Structure formats: C-alpha cells, structure tokens
CSV table of C-alpha atoms and ligand atoms in Angstrom, one decimal:
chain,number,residue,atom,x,y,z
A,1,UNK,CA,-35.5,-5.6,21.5
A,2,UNK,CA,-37.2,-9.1,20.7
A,3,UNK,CA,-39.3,-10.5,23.8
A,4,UNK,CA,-37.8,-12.5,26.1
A,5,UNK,CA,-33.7,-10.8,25.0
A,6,UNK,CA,-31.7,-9.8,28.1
A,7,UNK,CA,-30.4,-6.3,27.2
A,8,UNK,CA,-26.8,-6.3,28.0
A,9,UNK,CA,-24.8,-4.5,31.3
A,10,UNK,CA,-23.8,-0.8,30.2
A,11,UNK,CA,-20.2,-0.8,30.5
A,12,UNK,CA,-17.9,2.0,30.6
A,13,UNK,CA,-14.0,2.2,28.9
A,14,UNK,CA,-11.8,5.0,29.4
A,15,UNK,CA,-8.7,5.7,27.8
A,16,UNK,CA,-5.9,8.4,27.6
A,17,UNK,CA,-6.9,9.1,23.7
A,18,UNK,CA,-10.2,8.5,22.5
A,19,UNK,CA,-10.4,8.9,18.0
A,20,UNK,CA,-13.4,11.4,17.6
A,21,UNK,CA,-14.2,13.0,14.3
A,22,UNK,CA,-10.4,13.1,12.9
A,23,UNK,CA,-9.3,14.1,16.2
A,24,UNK,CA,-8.5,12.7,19.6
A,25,UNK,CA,-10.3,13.7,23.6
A,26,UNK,CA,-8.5,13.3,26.6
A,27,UNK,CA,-10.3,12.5,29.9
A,28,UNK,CA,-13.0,11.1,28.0
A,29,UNK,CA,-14.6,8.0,28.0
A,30,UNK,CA,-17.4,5.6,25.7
A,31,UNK,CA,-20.9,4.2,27.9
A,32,UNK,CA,-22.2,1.0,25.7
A,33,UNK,CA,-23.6,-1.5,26.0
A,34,UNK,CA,-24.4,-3.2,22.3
A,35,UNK,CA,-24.1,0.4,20.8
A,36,UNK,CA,-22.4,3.3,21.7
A,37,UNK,CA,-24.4,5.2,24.2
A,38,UNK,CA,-22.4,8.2,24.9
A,39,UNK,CA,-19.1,9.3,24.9
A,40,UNK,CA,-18.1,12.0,27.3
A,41,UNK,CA,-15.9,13.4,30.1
A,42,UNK,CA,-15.2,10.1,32.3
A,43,UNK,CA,-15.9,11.8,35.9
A,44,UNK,CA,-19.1,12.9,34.2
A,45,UNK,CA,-20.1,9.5,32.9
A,46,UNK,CA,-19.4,7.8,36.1
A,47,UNK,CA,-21.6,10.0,38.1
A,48,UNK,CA,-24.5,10.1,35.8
A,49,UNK,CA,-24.3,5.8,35.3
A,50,UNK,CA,-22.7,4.2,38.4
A,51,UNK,CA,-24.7,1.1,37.7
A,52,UNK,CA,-22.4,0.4,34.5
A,53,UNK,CA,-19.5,-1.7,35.1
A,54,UNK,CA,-16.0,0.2,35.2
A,55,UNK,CA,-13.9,-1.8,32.9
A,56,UNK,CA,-10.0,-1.7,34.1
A,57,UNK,CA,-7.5,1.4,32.8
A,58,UNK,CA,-5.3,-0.1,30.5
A,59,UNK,CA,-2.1,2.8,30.4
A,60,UNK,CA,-0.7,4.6,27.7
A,61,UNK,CA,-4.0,3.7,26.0
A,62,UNK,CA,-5.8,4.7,22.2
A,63,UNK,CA,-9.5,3.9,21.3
A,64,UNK,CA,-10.4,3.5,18.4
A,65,UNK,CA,-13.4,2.2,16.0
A,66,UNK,CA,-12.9,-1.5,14.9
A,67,UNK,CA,-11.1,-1.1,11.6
A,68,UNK,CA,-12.6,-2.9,8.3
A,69,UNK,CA,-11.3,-4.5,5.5
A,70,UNK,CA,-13.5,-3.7,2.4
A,71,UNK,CA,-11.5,-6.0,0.0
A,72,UNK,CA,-10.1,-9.3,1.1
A,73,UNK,CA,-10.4,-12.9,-1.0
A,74,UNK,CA,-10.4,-15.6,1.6
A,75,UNK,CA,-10.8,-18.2,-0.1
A,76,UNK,CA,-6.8,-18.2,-1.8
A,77,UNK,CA,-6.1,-17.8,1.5
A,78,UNK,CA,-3.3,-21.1,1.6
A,79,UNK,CA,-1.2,-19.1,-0.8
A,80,UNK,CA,2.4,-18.8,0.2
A,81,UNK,CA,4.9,-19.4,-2.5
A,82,UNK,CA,2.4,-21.5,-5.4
A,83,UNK,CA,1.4,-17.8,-6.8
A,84,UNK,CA,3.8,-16.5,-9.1
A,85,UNK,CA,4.6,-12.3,-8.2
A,86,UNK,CA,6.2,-9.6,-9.5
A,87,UNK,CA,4.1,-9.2,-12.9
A,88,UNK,CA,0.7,-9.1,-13.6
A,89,UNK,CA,-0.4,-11.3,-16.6
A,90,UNK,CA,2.0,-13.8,-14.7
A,91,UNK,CA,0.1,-13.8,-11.9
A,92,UNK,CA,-2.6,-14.4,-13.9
A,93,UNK,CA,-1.3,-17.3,-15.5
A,94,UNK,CA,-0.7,-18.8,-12.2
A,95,UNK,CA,-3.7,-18.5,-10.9
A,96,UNK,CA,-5.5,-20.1,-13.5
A,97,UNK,CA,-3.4,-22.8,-13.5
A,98,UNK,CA,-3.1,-23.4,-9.8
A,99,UNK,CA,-6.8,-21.8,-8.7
A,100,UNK,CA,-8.5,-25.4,-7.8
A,101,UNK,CA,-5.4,-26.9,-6.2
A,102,UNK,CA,-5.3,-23.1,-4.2
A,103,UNK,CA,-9.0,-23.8,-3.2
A,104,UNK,CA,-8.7,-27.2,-2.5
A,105,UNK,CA,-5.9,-26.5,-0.1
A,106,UNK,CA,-7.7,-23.5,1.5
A,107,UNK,CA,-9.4,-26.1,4.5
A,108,UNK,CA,-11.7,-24.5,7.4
A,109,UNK,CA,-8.7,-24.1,9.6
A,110,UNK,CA,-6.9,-21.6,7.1
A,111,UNK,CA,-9.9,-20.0,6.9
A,112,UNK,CA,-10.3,-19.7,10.6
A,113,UNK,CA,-7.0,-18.4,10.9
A,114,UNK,CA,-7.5,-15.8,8.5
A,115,UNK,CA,-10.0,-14.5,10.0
A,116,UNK,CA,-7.9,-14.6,13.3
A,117,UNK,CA,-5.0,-13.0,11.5
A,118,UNK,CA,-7.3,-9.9,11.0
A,119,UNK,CA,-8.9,-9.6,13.8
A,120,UNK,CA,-5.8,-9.8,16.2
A,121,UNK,CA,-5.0,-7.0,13.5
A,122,UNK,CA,-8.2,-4.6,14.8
A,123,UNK,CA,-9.9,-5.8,11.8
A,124,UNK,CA,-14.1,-5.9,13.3
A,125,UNK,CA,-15.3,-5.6,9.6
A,126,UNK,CA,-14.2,-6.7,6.5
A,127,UNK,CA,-15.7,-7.0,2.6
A,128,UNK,CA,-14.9,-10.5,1.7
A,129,UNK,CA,-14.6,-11.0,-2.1
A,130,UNK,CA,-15.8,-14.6,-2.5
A,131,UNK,CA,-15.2,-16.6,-5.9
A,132,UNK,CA,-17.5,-20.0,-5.0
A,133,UNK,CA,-19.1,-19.2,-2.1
A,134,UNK,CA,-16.6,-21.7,-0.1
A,135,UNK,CA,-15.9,-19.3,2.9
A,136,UNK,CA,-19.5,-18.5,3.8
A,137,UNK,CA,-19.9,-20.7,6.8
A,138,UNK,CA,-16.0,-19.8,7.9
A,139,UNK,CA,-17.3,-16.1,8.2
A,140,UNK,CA,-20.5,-16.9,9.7
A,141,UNK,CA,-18.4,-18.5,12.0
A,142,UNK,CA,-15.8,-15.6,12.8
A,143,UNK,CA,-16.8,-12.6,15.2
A,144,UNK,CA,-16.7,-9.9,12.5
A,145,UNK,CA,-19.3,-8.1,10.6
A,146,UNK,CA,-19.1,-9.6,6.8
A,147,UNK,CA,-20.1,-7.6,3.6
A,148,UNK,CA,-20.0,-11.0,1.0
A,149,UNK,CA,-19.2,-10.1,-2.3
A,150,UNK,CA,-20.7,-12.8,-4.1
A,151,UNK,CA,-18.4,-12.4,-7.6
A,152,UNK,CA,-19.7,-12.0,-10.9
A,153,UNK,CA,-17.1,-13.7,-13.5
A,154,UNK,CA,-17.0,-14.9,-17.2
A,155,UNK,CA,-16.3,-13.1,-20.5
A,156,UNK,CA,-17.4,-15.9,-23.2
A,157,UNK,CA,-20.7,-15.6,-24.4
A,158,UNK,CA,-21.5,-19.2,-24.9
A,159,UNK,CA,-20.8,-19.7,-21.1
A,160,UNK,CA,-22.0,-16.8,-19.3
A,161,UNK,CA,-26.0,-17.9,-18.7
A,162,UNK,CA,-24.5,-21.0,-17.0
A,163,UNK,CA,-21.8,-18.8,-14.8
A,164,UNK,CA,-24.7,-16.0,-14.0
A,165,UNK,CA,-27.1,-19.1,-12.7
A,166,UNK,CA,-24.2,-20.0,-10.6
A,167,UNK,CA,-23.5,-16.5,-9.5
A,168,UNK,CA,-27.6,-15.8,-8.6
A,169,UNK,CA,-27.7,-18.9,-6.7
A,170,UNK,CA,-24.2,-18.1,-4.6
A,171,UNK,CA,-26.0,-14.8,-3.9
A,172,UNK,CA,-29.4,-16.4,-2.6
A,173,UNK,CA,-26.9,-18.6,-0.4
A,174,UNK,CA,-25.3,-15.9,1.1
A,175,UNK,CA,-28.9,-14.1,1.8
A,176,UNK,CA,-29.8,-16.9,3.7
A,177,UNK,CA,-27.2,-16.6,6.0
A,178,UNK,CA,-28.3,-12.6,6.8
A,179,UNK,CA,-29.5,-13.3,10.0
A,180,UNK,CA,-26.0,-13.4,11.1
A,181,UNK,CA,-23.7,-10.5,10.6
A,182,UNK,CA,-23.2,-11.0,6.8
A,183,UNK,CA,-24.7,-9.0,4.3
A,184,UNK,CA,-24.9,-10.2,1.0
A,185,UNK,CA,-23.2,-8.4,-2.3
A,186,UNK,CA,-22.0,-8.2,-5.7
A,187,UNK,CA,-18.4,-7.9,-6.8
A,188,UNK,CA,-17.9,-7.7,-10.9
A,189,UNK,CA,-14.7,-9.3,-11.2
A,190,UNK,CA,-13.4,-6.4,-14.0
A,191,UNK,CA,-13.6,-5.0,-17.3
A,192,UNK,CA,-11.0,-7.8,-18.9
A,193,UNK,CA,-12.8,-10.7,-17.4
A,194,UNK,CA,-16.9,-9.8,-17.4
A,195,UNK,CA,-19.2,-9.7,-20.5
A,196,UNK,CA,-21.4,-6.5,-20.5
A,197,UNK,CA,-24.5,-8.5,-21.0
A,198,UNK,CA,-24.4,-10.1,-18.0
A,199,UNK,CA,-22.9,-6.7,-16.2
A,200,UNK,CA,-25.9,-5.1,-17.3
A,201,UNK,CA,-28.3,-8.3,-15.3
A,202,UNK,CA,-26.4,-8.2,-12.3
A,203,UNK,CA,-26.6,-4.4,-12.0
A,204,UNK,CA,-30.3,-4.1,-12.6
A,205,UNK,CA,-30.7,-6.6,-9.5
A,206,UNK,CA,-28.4,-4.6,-7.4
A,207,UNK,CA,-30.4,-1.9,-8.5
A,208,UNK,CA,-33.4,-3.7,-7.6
A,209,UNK,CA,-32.6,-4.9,-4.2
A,210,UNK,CA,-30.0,-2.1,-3.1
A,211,UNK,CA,-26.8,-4.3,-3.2
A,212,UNK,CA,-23.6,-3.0,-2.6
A,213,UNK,CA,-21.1,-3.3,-5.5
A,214,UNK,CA,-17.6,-3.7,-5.7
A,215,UNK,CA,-15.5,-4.6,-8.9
A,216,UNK,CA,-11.4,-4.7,-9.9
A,217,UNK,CA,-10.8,-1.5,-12.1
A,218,UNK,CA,-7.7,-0.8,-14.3
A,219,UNK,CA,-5.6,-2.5,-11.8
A,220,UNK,CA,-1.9,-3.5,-14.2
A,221,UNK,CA,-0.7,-1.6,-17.2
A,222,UNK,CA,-1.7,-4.7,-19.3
A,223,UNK,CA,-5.4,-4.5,-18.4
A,224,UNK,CA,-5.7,-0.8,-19.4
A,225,UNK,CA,-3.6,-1.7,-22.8
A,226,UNK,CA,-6.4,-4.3,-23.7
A,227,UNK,CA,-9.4,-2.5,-22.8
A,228,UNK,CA,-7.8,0.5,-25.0
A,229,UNK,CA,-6.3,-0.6,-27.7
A,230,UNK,CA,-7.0,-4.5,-27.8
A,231,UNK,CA,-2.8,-5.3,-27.4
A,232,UNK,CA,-0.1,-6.6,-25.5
A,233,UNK,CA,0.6,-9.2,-23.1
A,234,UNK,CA,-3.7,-9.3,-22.5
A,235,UNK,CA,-4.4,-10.1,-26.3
A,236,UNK,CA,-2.1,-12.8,-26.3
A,237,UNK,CA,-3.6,-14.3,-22.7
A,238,UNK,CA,-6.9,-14.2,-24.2
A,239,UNK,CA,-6.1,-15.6,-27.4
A,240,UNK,CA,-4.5,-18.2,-26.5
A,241,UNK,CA,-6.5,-19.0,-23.5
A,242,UNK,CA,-10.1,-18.5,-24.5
A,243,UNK,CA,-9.6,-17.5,-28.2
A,244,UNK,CA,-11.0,-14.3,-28.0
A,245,UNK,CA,-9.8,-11.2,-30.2
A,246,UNK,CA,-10.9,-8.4,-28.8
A,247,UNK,CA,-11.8,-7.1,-25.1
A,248,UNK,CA,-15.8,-6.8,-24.6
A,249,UNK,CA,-15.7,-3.6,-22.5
A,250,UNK,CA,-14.1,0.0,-22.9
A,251,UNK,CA,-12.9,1.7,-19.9
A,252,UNK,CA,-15.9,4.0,-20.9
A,253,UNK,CA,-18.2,1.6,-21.6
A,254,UNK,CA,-17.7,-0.8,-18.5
A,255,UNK,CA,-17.6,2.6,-15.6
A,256,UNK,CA,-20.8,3.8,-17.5
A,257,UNK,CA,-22.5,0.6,-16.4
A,258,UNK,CA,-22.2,1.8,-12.7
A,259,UNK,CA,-23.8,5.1,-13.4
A,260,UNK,CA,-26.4,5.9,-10.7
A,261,UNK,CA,-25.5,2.9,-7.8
A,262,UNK,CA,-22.2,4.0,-6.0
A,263,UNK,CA,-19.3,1.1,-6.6
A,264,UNK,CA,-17.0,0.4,-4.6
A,265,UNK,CA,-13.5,0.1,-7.8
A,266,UNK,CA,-10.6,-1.6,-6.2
A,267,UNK,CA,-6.7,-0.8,-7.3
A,268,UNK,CA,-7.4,1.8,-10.3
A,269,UNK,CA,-3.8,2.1,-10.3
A,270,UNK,CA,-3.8,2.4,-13.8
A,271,UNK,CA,-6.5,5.4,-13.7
A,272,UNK,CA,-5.8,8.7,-15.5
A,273,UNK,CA,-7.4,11.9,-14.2
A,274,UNK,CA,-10.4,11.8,-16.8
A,275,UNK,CA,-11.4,8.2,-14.9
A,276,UNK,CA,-10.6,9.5,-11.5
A,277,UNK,CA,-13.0,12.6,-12.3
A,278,UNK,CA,-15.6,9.8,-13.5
A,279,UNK,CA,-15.0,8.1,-10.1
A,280,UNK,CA,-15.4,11.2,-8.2
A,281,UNK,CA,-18.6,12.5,-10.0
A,282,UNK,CA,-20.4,9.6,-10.0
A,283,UNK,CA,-20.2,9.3,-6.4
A,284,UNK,CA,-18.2,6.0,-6.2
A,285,UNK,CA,-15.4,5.2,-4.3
A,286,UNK,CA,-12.0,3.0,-4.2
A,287,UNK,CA,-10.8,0.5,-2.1
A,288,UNK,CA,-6.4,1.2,-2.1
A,289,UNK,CA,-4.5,-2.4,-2.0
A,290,UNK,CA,-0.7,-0.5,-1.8
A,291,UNK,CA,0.9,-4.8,-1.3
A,292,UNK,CA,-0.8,-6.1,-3.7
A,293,UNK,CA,-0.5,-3.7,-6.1
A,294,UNK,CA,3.5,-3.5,-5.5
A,295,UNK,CA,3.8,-7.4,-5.5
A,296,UNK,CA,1.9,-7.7,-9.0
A,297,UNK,CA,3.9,-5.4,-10.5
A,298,UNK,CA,0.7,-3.1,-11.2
A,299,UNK,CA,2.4,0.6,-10.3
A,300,UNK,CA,1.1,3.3,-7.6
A,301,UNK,CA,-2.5,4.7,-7.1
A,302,UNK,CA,-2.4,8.5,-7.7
A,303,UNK,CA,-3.0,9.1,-4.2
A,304,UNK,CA,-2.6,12.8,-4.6
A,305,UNK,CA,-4.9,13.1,-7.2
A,306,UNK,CA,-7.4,11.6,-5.0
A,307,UNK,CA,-6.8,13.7,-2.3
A,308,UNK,CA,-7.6,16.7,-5.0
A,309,UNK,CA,-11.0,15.3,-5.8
A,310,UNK,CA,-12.2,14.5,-2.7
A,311,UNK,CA,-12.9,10.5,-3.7
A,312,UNK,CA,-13.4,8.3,-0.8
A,313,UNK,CA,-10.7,5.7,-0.7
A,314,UNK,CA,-10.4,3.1,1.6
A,315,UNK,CA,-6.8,1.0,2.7
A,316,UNK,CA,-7.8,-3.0,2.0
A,317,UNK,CA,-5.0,-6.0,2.0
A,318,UNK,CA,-6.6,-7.9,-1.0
A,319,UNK,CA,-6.6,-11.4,-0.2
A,320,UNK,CA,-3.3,-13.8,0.6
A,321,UNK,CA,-3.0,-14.4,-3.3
A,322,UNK,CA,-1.3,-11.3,-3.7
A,323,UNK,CA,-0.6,-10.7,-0.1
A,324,UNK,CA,2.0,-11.9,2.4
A,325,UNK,CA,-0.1,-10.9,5.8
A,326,UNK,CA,-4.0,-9.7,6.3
A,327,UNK,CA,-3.2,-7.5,8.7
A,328,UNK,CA,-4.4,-4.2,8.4
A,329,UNK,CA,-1.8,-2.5,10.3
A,330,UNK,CA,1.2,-4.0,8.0
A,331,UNK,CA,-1.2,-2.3,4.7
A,332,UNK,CA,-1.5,0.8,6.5
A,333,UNK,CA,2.6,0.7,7.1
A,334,UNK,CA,2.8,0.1,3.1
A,335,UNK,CA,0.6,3.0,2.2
A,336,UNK,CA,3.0,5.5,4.3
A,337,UNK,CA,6.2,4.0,2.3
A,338,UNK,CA,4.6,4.0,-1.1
A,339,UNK,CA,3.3,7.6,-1.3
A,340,UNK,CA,6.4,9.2,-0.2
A,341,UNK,CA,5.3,12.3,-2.2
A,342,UNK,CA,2.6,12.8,0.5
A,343,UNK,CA,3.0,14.5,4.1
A,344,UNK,CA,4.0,11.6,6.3
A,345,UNK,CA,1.6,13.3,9.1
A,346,UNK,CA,-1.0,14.6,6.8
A,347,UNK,CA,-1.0,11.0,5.2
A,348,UNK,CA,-1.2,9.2,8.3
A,349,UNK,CA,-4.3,10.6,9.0
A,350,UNK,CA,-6.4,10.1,6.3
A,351,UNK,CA,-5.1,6.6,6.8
A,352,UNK,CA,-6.9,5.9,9.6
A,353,UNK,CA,-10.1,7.5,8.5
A,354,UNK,CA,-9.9,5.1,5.2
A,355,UNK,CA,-10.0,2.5,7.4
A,356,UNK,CA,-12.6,3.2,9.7
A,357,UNK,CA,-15.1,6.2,8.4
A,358,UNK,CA,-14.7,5.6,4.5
A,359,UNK,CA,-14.6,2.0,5.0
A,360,UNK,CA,-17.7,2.0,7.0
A,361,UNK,CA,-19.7,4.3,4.5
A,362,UNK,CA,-18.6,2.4,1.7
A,363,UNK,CA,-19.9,-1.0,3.4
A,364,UNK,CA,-22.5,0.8,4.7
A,365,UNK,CA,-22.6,-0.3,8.3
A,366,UNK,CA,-23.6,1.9,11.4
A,367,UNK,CA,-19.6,1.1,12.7
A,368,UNK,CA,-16.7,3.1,12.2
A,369,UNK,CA,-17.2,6.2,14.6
A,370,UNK,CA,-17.0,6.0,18.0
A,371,UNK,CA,-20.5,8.2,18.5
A,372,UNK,CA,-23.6,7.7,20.4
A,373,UNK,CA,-26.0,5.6,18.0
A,374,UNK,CA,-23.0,3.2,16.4
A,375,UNK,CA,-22.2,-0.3,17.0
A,376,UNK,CA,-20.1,-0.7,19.9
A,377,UNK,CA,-17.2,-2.1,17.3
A,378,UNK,CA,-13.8,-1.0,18.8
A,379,UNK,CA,-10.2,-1.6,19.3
A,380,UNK,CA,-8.1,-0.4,22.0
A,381,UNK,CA,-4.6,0.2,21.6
A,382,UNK,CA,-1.9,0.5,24.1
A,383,UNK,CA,1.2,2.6,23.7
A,384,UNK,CA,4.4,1.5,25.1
A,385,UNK,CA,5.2,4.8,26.6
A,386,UNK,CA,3.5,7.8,27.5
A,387,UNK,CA,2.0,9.8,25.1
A,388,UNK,CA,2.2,13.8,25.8
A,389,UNK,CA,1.5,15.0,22.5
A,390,UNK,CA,-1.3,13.4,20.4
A,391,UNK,CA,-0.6,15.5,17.1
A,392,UNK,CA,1.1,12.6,15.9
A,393,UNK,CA,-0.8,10.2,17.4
A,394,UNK,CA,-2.3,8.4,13.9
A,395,UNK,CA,1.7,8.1,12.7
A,396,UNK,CA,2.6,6.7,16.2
A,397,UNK,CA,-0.6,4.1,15.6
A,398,UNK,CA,0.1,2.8,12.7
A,399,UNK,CA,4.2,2.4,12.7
A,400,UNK,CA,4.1,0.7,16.5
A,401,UNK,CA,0.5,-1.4,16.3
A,402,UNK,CA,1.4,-5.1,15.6
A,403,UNK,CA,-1.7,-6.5,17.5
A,404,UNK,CA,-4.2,-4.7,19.1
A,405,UNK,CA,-4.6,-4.6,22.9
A,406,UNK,CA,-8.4,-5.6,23.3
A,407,UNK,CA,-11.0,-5.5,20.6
A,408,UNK,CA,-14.8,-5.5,20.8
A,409,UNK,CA,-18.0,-6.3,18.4
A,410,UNK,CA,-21.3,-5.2,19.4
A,411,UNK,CA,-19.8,-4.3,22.8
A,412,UNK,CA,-18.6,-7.8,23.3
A,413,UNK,CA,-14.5,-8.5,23.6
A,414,UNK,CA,-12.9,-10.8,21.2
A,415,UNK,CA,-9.6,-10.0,21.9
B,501,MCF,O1,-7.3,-8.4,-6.4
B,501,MCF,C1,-6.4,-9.4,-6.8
B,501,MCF,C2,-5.9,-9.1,-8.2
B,501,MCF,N1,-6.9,-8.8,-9.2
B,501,MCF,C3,-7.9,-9.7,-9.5
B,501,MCF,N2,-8.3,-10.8,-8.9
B,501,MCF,C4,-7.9,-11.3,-7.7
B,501,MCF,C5,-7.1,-10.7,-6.8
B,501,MCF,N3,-6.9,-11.6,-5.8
B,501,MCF,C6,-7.6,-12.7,-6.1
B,501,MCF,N4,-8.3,-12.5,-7.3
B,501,MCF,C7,-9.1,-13.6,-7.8
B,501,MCF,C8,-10.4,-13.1,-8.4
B,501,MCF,O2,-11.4,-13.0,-7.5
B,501,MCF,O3,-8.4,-14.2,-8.9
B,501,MCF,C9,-9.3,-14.6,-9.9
B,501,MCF,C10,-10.7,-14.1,-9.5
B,501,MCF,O4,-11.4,-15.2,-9.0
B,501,MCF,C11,-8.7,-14.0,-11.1
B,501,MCF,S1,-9.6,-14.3,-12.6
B,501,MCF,C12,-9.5,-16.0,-12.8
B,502,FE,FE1,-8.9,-8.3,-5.3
C-alpha cells in the first residue's frame, strides 16, 4: 500500500445465496475490504472480525461477481433508429454513410449514460471497442474497470501507414490514461476490413507488450462468402466503395495471424467446425453478441458446438449500433431464447459463468470470482420472493433481474 494511503474498513455482506465456483453457499458471507478477504460461514466471520462493519441483510438476497461486458462500442452509442437493421451489408452501408453524424451526436452525456445503463445492469467491467479514441475520458470517468480496445481499421494499401500512425498514437493515449482503471488494447476490426500487412505490425506489438486482442470474425453470411470465394453482396460493397476486387485475407490466412497470443473473436456466427476447432486449439476464445447478431440478420452462433469443444465464450451486447439496450441482463435473456436447442437450466448456467469467470479470464482481470485474493467487484441481487431451492437459481437470475439491487467496485458501492 503507497505511504501515507488509509487502507479501507473491512466490511462484511451476507446474503441468502452467495455464486461460488458454479455453485451457490448458504449461511455464508464475503469479508473485504478493497479485495475479497474471505468468504465463509457468517457466524464464523463475525466472531473472528467484529471490528468489520456489518452491512444491512437485504432479504431474498443473491451475490454475485460484478458482471463484464467484453464487447461494447460506445462511441455509436446515440443510435436509435439512424442505423438501418435487419441485414448485414445494409447495415454496413448505413454506417458508413451516417458514422460521423453518429459520432458527432454521441456527446459526453450519452456516453455517461451508457455507462449508467450498464452499470445499473451489474455490469463492473466491460471491454470497450473504441473506433477514435472519443470515449476515453467518458470511461475514465465511469466507476467500471475498462479493457480499451484501441481498433485497428483499413484495407487499402495506399492508406494504411497513415490509419496505423493513427491507430499507434490512439493506443499510446489510452496507456496514458493506465493509472486509472483502463487497460489499454488492440481490437482488429476483421478479416473484410484489415490489410494483413498492417495485421502482422499490430500483432508483433501485442506480442511485444502483452496486449490483449480482440477482433470481429465471420460475423454475416456475406463476410464468409467474400473471404471464400471473393462474391456476393461483399464484392459489390467493395467495388463500388473502395474499388477493390478481391478480399486481402482468407479465413485461414487471417486466424493464422493470431497463432500463439490468445484473441478474443467476437460473433463467429458464420464459423464451421474446422474454424471452431482452430478457435479451440489455439487457445482463443469468443465473445457471443445473440442481439446483435439477430438484428443484423447474421444467423445463430453454434452454441452447442462450443459447448463440445470446451471454447471459452463470453455473453457481450455489442455496442447501441446494433443494440437496443446495454444491459447485460436483457443479452443474457436473448441467449436463453436463441439456443432453444440447449437445456434451459443447463444453459442458464454457463450463462452466468460467460459473464463473469470467462469474461474475466479473457480480459484478464483479478474480478469475476467471489474468492479470497479478487477485487471486491460485486452485485447483489434481491429476489422478490423467497428462494427455497437454489438449483434454479441462475434461470431465476437472469429472467427476473432488471436492475441490480446494490453493486460494488473495489469494495466501494456504486449502486
Ligand atoms: O460488432 C458490430 C458489427 N460488426 C462490426 N462492426 C461494428 C459493430 N458495431 C459497431 N461496429 C463498428 C466498427 O467498430 O462499425 C464500424 C467499425 O468502426 C464498421 S466498419 C466501417
Ligand atoms: Fe462489435
């Protein structure tokens, strides 16, 4: 602890259910202070600490680790009804049309309130996908830890030096700003959309200086198309827009470049199994965007097929520009209507560890478990009945929870 830093009261929470290791304890309770200290029978913890402060029993009561959000885009965050849905190369269109009237719209109170949104939502952490660097000081502002994906974009050769130099120095802005709670990272915007050459650059400096990674893969029907066989509604988007014949990366080509630093590929709806094997094998991991992926007209992640290989997947809401809330609770109720093929029960459960323990290694911060060591990042949840039986306890979270109940970040409450 630096010289001269009060170390905050121990406090102690209890509650009827407390999440532990896929499970739930009863007549337990957490001691923190900034981290966890223990968690253990409440009688117990109350005779061995009676100089920490007893914070009030809330009834009918769930704790939980602060969710997080790997994959949200802030900054197209005023989007409402200017974003065309429903297909994806539409979508497209619109946003390149209607990007810098989106961002220009997108002031510090929308930003503000998007980080508001997600927090009333139980969101402590989130992975924010940043396309200029304009929400920086909106999430130093914001309570929450923030992983910045500073993102990498541009597929024509004659520009990309300019848009790397732009990129590097978004990065060093974001480092600056470490001190806070934001760590500073690298999203690849995708296969359709970033030349190799400047792939390869970005990933020997995240090689270099340990960044995380994150990068759109095989997201619509239309993107896998180009990337295989050059055609479709893709070839005629690129001609027309950029004049350019011919996709610069295969599906092969583009995961290869990942080989050796675990990324983090959001959507992969469109991934077959020989892709999801790649995924597995390599040791990356996805992040699942259910809304966003319905409202773009992009298809359903083989969930199941995940499940098979053991891949870590995380639950994100994408940002507002193919969104209609960022709250992780209304992504989570999504996830349980689109995989109907999947035990309701069974699903619900990994649900909730995609949102806290996946999510947590993926972003790789000490949050996400409620265990002695780990940030004192949590979220309590009250019930509006009594709960007698908690087998069905993550299904019961995630169809009732609109807002969370009280929420803490380094053991202090935000909400
Ligand atoms: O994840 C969704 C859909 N897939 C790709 N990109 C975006 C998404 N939401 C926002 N985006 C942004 C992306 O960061 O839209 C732009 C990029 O800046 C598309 S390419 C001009
Ligand atoms: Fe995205």
């Amino acid at each position: 602890m630096a010289r001269g830093a009060k170390k905050k009261k121990m406090k102690i929470i209890k509650a009827d259910y407390i999440y532990y290791k896929g499970g739930y304890l009863e007549e337990h309770a957490v001691l923190f202070d900034e981290k966890i200290i223990a968690v253990a029978p409440y009688e117990e913890l109350c005779s061995s600490h009676p100089e920490a402060e007893l914070l009030p029993y809330v009834p009918n009561s769930v704790l939980y680790p602060g969710f997080i959000n790997t994959h949200v885009h802030l900054e197209f965050s005023a989007n409402r009804t200017t974003l065309k849905y429903g297909s994806f190369v539409e979508w497209l269109y619109s946003v390149i049309g209607r990007r810098d009237e989106l961002l220009g719209e997108c002031d510090q109170k929308i930003l503000d309130e998007a980080c508001a949104q997600m927090l009333r939502s139980g969101v402590t952490a989130f992975g924010a996908i940043s396309s200029l660097g304009l929400e920086l000081e909106a999430v130093a502002r914001a309570p929450q830890r923030v992983v910045f994906f500073n993102e990498l974009l541009g597929s024509n050769p004659a520009s990309v030096d300019v848009l790397y130099a732009d990129f590097l120095s978004r990065l060093e802005a974001s480092s600056l700003r470490s001190d806070a709670h934001i760590t500073p990272a690298i999203a690849i915007h995708s296969p359709y959309s970033v030349h190799p050459i400047v792939i390869k650059k970005a990933m020997a400096l995240a090689r270099e200086r340990g960044l995380i990674v994150s990068a759109h893969f095989l997201e619509s029907p239309q993107e896998r198309e180009w990337l295989e066989h050059g055609s479709g509604e893709f070839r005629e988007f690129f001609k027309k827009l950029f004049n350019q014949e011919r996709p610069n990366n295969s599906i092969g080509g583009f995961l290869d470049a990942f080989d050796g630093h675990s990324t983090h590929f959001t959507h992969c709806v469109q991934a077959g199994r020989s892709e999801l094997e790649a995924i597995a094998g390599r040791g990356h991991s996805i992040a699942h965007c259910p809304r966003s992926n319905r409202y773009l007209g992009c298809g359903r992640l083989d969930l199941e097929t995940i499940h098979e290989l053991d891949i870590p997947y995380t639950v994100a809401t994408d940002g507002l520009s193919s969104n209609n809330t960022l709250s992780i609770f209304d992504e989570l109720r999504a996830a349980l209507m689109l995989h109907e093929g999947i035990d309701l029960n069974t699903l619900a459960r990994k649900l909730i560890d995609a949102v806290t323990v996946n999510a947590a290694d993926v972003l790789r911060l000490d949050c996400g478990r409620l265990e002695a060591g780990y940030h004192a990042d949590m979220v309590l949840i009250a019930m509006d009945e009594k709960i007698d039986d908690y087998d069905d306890l993550p299904l019961w979270t995630i169809l009732h929870t609109r807002e969370v109940t009280q929420l803490y970040i380094k053991g202090e409450r935000h909400v």
